[in-house]
Coordinates of C-alpha atoms in Angstrom, one line a residue:
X105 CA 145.7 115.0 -62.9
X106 CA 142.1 116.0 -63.4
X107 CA 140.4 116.9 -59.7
X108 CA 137.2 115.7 -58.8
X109 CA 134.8 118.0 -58.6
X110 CA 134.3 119.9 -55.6
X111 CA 130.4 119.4 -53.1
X112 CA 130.9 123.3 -53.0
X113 CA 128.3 124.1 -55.7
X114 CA 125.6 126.8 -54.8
X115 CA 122.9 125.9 -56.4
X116 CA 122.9 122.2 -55.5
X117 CA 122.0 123.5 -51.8
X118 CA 119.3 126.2 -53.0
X119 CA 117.8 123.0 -54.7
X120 CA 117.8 120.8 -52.0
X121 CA 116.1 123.4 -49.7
X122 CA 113.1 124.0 -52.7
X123 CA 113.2 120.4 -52.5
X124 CA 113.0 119.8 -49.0
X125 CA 109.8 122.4 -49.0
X126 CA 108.4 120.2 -52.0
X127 CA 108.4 117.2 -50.0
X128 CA 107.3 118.8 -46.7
X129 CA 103.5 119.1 -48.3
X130 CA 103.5 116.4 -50.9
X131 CA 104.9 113.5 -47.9
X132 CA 104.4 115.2 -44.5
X133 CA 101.1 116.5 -45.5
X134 CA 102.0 120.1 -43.9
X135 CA 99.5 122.8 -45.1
X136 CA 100.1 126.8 -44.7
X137 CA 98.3 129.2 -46.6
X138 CA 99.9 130.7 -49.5
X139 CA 100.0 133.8 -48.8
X140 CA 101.8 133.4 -45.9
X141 CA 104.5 131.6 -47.3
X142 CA 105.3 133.4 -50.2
X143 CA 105.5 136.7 -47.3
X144 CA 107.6 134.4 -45.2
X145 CA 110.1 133.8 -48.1
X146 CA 110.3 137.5 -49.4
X147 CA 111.4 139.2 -46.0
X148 CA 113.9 136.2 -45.4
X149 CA 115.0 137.3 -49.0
X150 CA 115.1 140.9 -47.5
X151 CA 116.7 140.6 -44.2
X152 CA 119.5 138.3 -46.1
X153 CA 120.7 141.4 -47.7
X154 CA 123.3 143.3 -45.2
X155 CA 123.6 140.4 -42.8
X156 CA 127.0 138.5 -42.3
X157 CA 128.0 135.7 -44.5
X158 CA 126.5 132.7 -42.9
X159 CA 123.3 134.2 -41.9
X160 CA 122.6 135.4 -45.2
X161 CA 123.3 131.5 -46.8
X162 CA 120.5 130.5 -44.2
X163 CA 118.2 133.1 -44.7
X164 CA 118.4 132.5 -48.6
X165 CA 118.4 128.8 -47.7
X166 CA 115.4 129.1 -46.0
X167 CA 113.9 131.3 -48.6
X168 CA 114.1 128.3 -51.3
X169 CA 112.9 126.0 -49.1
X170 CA 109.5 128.7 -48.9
X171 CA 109.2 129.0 -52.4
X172 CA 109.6 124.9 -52.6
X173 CA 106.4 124.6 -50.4
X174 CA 104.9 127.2 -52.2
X175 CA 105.0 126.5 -55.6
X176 CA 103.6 122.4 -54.6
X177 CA 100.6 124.5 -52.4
X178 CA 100.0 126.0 -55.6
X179 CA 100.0 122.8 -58.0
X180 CA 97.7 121.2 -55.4
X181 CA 94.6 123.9 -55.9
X182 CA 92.0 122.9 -58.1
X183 CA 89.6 125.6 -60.0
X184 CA 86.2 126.0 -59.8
X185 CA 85.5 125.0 -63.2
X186 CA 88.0 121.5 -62.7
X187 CA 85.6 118.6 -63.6
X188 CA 85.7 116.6 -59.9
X189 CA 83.9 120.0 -59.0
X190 CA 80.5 119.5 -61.3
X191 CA 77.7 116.6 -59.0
X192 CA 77.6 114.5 -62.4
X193 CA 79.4 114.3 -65.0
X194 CA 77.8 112.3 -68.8
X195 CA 80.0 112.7 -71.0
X196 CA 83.6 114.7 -71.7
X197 CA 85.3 116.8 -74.5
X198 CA 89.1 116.6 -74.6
X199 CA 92.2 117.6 -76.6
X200 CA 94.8 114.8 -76.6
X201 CA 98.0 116.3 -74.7
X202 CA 100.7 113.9 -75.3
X203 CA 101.9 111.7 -77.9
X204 CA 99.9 108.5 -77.9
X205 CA 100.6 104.8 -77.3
X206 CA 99.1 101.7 -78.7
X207 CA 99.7 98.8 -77.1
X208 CA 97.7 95.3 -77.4
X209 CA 95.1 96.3 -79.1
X210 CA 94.1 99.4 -76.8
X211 CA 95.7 103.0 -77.3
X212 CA 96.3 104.9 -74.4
X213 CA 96.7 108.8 -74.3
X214 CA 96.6 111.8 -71.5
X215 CA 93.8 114.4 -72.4
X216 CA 93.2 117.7 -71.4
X217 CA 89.7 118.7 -70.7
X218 CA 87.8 121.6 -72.1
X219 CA 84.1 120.9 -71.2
X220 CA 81.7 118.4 -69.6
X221 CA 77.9 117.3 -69.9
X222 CA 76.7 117.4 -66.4
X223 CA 73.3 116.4 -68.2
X224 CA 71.5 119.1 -69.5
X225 CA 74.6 120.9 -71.6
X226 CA 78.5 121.5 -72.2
X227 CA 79.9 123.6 -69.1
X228 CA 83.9 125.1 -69.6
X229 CA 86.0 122.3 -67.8
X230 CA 89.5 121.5 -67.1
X231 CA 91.4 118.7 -65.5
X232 CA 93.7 116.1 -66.8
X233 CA 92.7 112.2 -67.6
X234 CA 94.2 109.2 -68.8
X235 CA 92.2 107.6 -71.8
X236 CA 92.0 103.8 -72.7
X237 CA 90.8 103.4 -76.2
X238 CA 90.1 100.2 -77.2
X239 CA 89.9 100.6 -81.2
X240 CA 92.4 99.2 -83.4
X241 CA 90.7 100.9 -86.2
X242 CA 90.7 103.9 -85.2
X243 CA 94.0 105.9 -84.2
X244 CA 94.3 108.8 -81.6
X245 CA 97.1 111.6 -82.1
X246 CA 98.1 114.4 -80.5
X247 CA 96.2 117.6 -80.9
X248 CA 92.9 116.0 -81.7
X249 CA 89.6 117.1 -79.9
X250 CA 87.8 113.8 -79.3
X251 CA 83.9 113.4 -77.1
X252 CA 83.4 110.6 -74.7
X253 CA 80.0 109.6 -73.9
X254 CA 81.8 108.0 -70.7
X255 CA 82.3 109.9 -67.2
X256 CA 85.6 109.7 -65.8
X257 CA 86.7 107.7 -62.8
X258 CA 88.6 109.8 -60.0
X259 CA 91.3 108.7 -58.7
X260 CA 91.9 111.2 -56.1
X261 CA 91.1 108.4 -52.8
X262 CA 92.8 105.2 -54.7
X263 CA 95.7 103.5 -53.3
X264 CA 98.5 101.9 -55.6
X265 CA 101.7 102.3 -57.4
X266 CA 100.2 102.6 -60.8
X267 CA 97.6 104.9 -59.2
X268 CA 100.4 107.0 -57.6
X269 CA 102.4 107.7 -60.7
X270 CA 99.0 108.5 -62.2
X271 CA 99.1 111.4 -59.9
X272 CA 102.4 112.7 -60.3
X273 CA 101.8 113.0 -63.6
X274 CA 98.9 115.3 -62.6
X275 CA 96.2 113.2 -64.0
X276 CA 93.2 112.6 -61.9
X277 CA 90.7 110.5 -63.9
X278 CA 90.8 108.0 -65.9
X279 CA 88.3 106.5 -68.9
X280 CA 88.1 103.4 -70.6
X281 CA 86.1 103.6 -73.6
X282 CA 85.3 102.3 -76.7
X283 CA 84.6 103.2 -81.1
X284 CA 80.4 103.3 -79.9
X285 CA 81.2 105.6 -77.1
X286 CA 84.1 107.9 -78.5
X287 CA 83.1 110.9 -81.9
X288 CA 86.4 112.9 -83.2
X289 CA 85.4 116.4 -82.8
X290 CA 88.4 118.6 -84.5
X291 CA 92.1 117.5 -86.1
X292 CA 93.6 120.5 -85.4
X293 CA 94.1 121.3 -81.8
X294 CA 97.0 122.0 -79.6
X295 CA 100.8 123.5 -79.6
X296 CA 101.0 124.4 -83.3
X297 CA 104.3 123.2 -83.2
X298 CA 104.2 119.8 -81.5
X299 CA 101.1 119.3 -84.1
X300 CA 102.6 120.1 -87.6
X301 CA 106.3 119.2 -86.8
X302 CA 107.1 116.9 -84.1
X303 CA 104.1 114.0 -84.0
X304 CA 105.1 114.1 -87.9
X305 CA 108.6 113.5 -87.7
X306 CA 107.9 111.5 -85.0
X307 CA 106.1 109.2 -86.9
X308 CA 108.2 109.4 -89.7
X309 CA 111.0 107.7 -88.0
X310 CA 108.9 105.1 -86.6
X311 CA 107.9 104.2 -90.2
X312 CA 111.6 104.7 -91.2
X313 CA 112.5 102.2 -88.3
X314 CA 109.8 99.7 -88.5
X315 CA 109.8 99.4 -92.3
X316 CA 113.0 98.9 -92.6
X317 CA 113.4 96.6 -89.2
X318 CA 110.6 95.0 -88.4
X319 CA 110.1 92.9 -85.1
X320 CA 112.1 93.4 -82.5
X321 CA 115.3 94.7 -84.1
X322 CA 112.7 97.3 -85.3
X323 CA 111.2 97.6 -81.5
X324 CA 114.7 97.7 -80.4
X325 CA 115.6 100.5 -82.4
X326 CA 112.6 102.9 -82.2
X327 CA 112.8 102.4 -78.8
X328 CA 116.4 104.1 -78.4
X329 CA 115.7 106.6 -80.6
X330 CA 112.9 108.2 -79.3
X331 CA 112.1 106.4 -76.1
X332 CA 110.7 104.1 -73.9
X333 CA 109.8 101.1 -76.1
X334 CA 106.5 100.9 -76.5
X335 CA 106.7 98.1 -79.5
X336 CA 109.2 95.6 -77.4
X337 CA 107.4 93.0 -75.9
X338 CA 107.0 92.8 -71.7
X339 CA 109.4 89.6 -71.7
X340 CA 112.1 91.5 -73.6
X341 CA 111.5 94.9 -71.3
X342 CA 112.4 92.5 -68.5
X343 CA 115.6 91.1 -70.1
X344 CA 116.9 94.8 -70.0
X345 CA 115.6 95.8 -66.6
X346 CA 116.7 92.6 -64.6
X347 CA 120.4 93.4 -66.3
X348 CA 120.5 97.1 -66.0
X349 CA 120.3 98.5 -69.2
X350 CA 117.3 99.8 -69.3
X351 CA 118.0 103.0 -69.7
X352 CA 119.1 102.9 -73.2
X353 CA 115.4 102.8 -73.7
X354 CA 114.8 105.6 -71.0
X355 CA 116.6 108.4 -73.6
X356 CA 118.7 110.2 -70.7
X357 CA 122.0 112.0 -70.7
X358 CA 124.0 108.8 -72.9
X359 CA 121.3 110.0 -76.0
X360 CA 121.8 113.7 -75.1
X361 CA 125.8 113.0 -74.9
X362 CA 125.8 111.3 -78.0
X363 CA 124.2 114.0 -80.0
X364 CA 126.0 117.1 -79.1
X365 CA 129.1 115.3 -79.3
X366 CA 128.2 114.5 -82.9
X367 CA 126.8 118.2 -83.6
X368 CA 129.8 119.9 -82.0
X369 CA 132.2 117.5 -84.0
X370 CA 129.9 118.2 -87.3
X371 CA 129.9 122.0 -86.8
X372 CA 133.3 123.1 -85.3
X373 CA 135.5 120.8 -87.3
X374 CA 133.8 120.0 -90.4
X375 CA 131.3 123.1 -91.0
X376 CA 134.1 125.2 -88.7
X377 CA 131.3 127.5 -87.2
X378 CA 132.5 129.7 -84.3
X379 CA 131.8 128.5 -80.8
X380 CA 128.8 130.6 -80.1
X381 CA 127.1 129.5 -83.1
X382 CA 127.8 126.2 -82.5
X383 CA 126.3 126.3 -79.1
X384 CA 123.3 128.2 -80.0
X385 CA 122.4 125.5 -83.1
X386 CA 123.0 122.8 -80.3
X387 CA 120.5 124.4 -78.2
X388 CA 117.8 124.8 -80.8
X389 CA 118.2 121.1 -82.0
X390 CA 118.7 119.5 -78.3
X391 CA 115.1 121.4 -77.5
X392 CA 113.4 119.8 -80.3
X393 CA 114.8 116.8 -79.3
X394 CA 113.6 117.2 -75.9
X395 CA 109.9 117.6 -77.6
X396 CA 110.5 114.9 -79.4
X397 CA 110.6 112.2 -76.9
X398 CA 108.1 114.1 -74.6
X399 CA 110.1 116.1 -72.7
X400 CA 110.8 113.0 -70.4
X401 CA 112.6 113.9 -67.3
X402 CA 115.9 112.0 -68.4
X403 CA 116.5 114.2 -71.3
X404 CA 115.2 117.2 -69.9
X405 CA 118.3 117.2 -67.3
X406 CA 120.9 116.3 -69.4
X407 CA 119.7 118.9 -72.4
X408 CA 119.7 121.9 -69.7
X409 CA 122.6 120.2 -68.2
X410 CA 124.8 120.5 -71.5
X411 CA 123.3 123.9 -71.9
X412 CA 124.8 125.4 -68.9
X413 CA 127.8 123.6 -69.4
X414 CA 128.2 124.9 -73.3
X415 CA 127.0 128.3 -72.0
X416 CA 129.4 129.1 -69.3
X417 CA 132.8 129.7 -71.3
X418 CA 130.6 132.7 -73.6
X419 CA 130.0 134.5 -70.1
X420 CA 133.6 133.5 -68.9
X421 CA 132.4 131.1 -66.2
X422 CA 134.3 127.8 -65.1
X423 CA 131.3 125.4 -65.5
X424 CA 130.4 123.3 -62.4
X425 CA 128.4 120.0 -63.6
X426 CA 126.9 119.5 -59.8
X427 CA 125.8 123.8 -60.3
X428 CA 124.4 122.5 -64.0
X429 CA 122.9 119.0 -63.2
X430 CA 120.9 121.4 -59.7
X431 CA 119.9 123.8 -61.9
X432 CA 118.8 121.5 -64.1
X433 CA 116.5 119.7 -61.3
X434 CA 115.5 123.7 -60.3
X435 CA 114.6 124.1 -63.9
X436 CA 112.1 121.5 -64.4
X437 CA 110.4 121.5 -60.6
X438 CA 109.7 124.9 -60.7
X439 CA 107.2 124.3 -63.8
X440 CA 106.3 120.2 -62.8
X441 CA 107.0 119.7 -58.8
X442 CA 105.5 116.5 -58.9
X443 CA 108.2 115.1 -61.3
X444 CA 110.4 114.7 -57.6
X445 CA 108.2 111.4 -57.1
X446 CA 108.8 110.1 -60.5
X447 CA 111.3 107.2 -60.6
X448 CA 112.4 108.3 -63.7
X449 CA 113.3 111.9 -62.1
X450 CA 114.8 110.5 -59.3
X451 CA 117.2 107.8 -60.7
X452 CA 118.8 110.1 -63.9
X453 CA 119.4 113.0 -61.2
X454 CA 120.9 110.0 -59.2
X455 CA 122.9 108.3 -62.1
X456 CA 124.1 111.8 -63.2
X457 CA 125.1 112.9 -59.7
X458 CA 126.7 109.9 -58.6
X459 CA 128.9 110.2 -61.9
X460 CA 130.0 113.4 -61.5
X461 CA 130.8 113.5 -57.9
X462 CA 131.8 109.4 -57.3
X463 CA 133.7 108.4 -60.5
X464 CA 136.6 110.6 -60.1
X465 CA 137.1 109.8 -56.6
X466 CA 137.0 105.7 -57.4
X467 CA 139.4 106.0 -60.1
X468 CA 142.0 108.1 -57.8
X469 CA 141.9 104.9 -55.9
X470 CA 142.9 102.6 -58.5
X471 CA 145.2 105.6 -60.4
X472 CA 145.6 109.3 -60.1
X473 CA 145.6 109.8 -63.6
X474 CA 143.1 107.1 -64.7
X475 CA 140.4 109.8 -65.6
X476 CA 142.4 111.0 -68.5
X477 CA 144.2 108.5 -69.9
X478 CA 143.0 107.0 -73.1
X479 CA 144.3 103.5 -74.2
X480 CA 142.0 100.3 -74.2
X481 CA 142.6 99.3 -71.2
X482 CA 142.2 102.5 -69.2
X483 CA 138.7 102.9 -71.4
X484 CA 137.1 99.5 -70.4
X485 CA 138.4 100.0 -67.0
X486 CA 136.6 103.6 -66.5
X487 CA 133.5 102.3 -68.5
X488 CA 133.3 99.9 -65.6
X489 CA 133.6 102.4 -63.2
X490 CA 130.9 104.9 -64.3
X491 CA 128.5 102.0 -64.1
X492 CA 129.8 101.5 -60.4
X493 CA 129.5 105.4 -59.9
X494 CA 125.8 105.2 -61.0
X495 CA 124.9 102.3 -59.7
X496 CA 126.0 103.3 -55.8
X497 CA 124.0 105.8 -56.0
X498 CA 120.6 104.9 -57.7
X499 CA 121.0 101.1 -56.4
X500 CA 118.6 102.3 -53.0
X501 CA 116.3 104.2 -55.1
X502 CA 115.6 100.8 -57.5
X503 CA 115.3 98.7 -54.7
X504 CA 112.9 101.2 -52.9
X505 CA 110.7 101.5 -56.4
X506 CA 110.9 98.1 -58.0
X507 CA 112.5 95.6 -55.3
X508 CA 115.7 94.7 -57.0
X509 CA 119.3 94.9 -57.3
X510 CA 121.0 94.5 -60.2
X511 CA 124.1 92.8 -59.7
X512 CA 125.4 91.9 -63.6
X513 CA 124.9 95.9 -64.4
X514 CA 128.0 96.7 -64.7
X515 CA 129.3 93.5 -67.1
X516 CA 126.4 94.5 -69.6
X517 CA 126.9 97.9 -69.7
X518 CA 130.5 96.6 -70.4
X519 CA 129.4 95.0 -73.6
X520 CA 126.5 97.5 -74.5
X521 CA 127.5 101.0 -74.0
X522 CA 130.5 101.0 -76.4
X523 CA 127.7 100.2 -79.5
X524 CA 125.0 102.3 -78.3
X525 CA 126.6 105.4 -79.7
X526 CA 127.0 104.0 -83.5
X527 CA 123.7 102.4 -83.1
X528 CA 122.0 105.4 -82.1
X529 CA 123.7 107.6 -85.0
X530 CA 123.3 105.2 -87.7
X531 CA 119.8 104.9 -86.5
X532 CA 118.9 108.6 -86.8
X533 CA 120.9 109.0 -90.4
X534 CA 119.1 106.3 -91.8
X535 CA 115.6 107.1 -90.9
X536 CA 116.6 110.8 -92.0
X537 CA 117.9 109.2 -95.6
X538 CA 114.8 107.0 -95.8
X539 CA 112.9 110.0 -96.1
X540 CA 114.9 111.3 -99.0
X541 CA 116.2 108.3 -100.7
X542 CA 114.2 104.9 -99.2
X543 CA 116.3 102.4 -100.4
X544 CA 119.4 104.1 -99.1
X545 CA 118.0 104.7 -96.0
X546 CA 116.6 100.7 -95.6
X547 CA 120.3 99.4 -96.0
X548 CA 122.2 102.1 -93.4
X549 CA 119.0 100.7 -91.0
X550 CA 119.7 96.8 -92.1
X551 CA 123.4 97.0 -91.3
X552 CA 122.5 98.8 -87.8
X553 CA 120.4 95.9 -87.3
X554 CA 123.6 93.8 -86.9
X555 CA 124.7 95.7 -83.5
X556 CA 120.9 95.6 -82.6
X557 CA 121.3 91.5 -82.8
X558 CA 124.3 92.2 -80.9
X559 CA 122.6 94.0 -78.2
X560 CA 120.0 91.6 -78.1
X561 CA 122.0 88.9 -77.4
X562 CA 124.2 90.1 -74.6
X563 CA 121.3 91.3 -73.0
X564 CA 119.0 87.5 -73.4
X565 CA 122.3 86.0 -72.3
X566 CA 123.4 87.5 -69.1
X567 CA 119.8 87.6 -67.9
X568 CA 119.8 83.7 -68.1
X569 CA 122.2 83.8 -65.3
X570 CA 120.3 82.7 -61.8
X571 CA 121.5 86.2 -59.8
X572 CA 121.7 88.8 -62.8
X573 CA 119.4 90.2 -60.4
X574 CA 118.3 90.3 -56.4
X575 CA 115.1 90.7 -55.5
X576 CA 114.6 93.0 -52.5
X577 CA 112.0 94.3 -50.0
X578 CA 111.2 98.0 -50.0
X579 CA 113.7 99.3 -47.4
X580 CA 112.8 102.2 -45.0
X581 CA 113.7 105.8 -46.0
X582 CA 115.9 105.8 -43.1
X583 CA 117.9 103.1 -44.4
X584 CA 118.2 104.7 -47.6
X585 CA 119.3 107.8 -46.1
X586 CA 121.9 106.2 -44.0
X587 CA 123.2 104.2 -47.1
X588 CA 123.9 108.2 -48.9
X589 CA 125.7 109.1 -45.6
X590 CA 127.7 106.1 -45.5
X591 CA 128.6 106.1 -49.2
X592 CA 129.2 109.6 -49.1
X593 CA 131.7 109.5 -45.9
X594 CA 133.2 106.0 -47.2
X595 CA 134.3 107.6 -50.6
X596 CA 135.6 110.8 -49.1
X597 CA 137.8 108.5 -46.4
X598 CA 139.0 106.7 -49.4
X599 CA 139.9 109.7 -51.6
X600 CA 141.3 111.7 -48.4
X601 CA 142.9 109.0 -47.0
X602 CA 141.6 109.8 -43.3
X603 CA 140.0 108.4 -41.0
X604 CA 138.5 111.7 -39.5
X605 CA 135.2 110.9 -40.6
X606 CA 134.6 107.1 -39.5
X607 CA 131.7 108.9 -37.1
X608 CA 129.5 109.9 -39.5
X609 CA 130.1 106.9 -41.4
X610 CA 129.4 104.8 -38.0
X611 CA 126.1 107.2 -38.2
X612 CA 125.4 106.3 -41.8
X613 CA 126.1 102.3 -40.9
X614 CA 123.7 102.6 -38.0
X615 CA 120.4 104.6 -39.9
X616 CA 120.8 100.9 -42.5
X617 CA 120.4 98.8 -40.0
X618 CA 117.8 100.8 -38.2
X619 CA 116.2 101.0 -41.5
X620 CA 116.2 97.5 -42.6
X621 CA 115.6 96.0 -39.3
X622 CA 112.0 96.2 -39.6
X623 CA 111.8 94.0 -42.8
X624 CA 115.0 92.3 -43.0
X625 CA 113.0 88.5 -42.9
X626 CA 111.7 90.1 -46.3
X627 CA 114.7 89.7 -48.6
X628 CA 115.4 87.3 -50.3
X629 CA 117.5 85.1 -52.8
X630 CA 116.6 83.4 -55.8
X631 CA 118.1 79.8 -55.6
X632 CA 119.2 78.2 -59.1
X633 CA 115.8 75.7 -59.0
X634 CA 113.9 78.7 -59.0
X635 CA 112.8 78.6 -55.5
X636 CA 113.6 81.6 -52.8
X637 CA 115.9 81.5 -49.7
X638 CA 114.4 84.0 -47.1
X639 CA 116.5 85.9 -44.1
X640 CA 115.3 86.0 -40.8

């Protein structure tokens, strides 16, 4: 019988101290001067050394949560040259920093500055802005150097979700402009490497896709293959969201599973390279991946997740998944600390930690050995439980961000999840073929186009039912953080089979209701007619 994996996992508690000092200045507002904290965490670093046991873990503890605060003090400071700095600003020059979007007749692209006008000539710059371009004509791409004859709009002081993720993304301004206002400088800026081999390949397969699929097959497709689905429609978006498969579009650790269990089958049993070589291919083509899509922070985990699990039998290490999902987290907030506000952040780090830690545990309840056997029945029946797993964990953190709960999750994962592996493979050989040999390449995309129909359906179908979903208000953090202790304690009492523990779960119980007391008269249930029944 497989175990479940053990809380015991070092690294998950250095993370959660550098993320409690992340969140001390970015939501308690707490300022110290630099300086003074990185001091403070290098002699708790040195006094840990010859101490006893515990107080060395809380010294180091301690430590990380230092360096947390730190390193978000540091992303906070603006230089002197950073464009809100300069009394008036006419006009902007900019390399385009991400891959962009077009969307209703209007791209939309992030853009690094270099220089502004502030009137009488170009001074050095910097900062980070979103742009709006309003020019079908005309089509923006990564690495260009483009000049707006428009000043930016801060959005330092503005209030708002969309405004808010603006910010954790680092941007600060924003500019809509248009073809009279807008002069492409250059072609040939930026990472050589994102410039001359990603955007084309990334492009390539959306020509591959869309040429061979068009509409929303096509949409459908492009959108799993390299991420968040720009060309599906709002109304089909919502079909996914409201039934919990959205993050087939979201690339995450199902895309990142999928491909190094195709490259590790490709290379150790057909090619019959040695493990180490089979890892360190893996590792070049997952990172490219990762660039490919954006380095989003759903693929970023699970790539330096399965790179620490690969890793640790060439240094003879057991791998730990909760040690490789926190140092993944480490990984990517030590060079983007703002990405701990970022839904997307949160709910993968939630969906892969709930999996690892919850699954094993539920299916001990229903059968000891459930987790390793392998006929039909014992497949569907753990499918549905990893969607359970996932979904007790990041159900709070949905509800918190966009005010439902999914309830029909776990029956459409059901029916989707065993057909997004083939789709996603055949939809990767086939735009790869296209490029070779078009005509083969069309009809490998054609027949994948029958499972997207498939998809398609199930997905239109169970979001015609009247409580696929439940809208929700915004609960309070303390309810949220009551419903982890009580989830946490419940399992445990389940998988220990003792009742030891029903205090902190009392605990847990009492935080939700604290939590939710405040704006229980705000939930709500959609009735059949379309109207809503409130609580009060």
């Amino acid at each position: 019988m497989a175990r479940p994996t053990k809380v015991y996992a070092p690294i998950l508690w250095l993370t959660i101290a550098f993320i409690l000092g992340i969140i001390s200045v970015g939501y308690f507002q707490f300022t110290v001067p630099i300086p003074i904290i990185i001091s403070f965490a290098i002699l708790l670093s040195i006094l840990s050394f010859g101490t006893k046991t515990g107080y060395k873990s809380v010294a180091i503890l301690f430590a990380f949560f230092a360096l947390g605060f730190a390193r978000m003090e540091l992303d906070s400071i603006r230089p002197a040259t950073h464009w809100t700095n300069f009394k008036y600003v006419r006009s902007v020059r900019g390399i385009i920093s991400n891959f962009p979007e077009y969307s209703e007749n209007r791209w939309s692209a992030e853009m690094k500055l270099i220089s502004v006008h502030n009137g009488e000539q170009f001074m050095p710059s910097s900062g980070n802005i979103r742009i709006y371009f309003r020019e079908p004509e005309k089509s923006l791409a990564y690495g260009q150097l483009w000049e707006f004859s428009t000043a930016p709009m801060s959005i330092e002081h503005k209030t708002g979700n969309y405004y808010k993720y603006l910010k954790r993304k680092n941007i600060d301004g924003i500019i809509w402009t248009t073809a009279e206002q807008s002069m492409l400088l250059d072609e040939d800026r930026g990472n050589i490497l994102l410039r001359k081999i990603i955007a084309p390949l990334r492009n390539k397969i959306t020509m591959a896709v869309m040429n061979s699929l068009p509409g929303e097959r096509g949409a459908l497709l492009e959108g799993m293959l390299l991420g968040g689905g720009r060309k599906l429609s709002p109304q089909t978006k919502s079909f996914f969201a409201d039934t919990g498969v959205i993050h087939i579009l979201a690339v995450s650790g199902l895309h990142i599973g999928i491909i190094a269990f195709a490259l590790l089958w490709l290379l150790r049993t057909k090619i019959k390279l040695s493990y180490i070589w089979s890892v360190g291919i893996m590792v070049i083509i997952l990172m490219g991946y990762s660039l490919l899509v954006q380095l989003r922070p759903s693929v970023l985990r699970a790539s330096i997740m399965m790179v620490f699990l690969l890793s640790a039998p060439l240094v003879h290490r057991k791998s730990n998944p909760l040690n490789a999902l926190a140092a993944a987290g480490l990984f990517i907030l030590l060079f983007r600390p703002t990405d701990i506000y970022s839904p997307g952040f949160q709910l993968s780090f939630a969906a892969a930690g709930g999996i690892i830690y919850l699954f094993p545990r539920i299916s001990a309840f229903f059968d000891r050995d459930l987790i390793i056997r392998k006929n039909i029945s014992a497949r569907a029946l753990q499918l549905i439980l990893v969607t359970i797993s996932a979904q007790l964990v990041t159900a709070p953190i949905a509800i918190f961000h966009f005010n439902k709960f999914q309830l029909i999750a776990p029956i459409s994962n059901f029916f989707i999840i065993p057909v997004v592996m083939p789709v996603i493979s055949a939809g990767f050989i086939g735009a790869i073929i296209w490029m070779i040999i078009p005509s083969v390449g069309k009809t490998i995309l054609s027949i994948d186009g029958l499972l997207l129909d498939y998809i398609l359906f199930v997905v239109k179908t169970l979001s015609k039912f009247p409580y696929s979903f439940i809208p929700i208000a915004k609960p309070l953090l303390t309810a949220i953080f009551g419903y982890f202790i009580f989830v946490f304690i419940g399992i445990n009492i389940i998988w220990h089979r003792t009742w030891k523990t029903i205090v902190p779960a009392s605990i847990g119980i009492l935080l939700i209701l604290t939590g939710m007391s405040n704006s229980l008269h705000r939930i709500y249930f959609p009735a059949v007619d379309g109207s809503a029944v409130y609580i009060s």
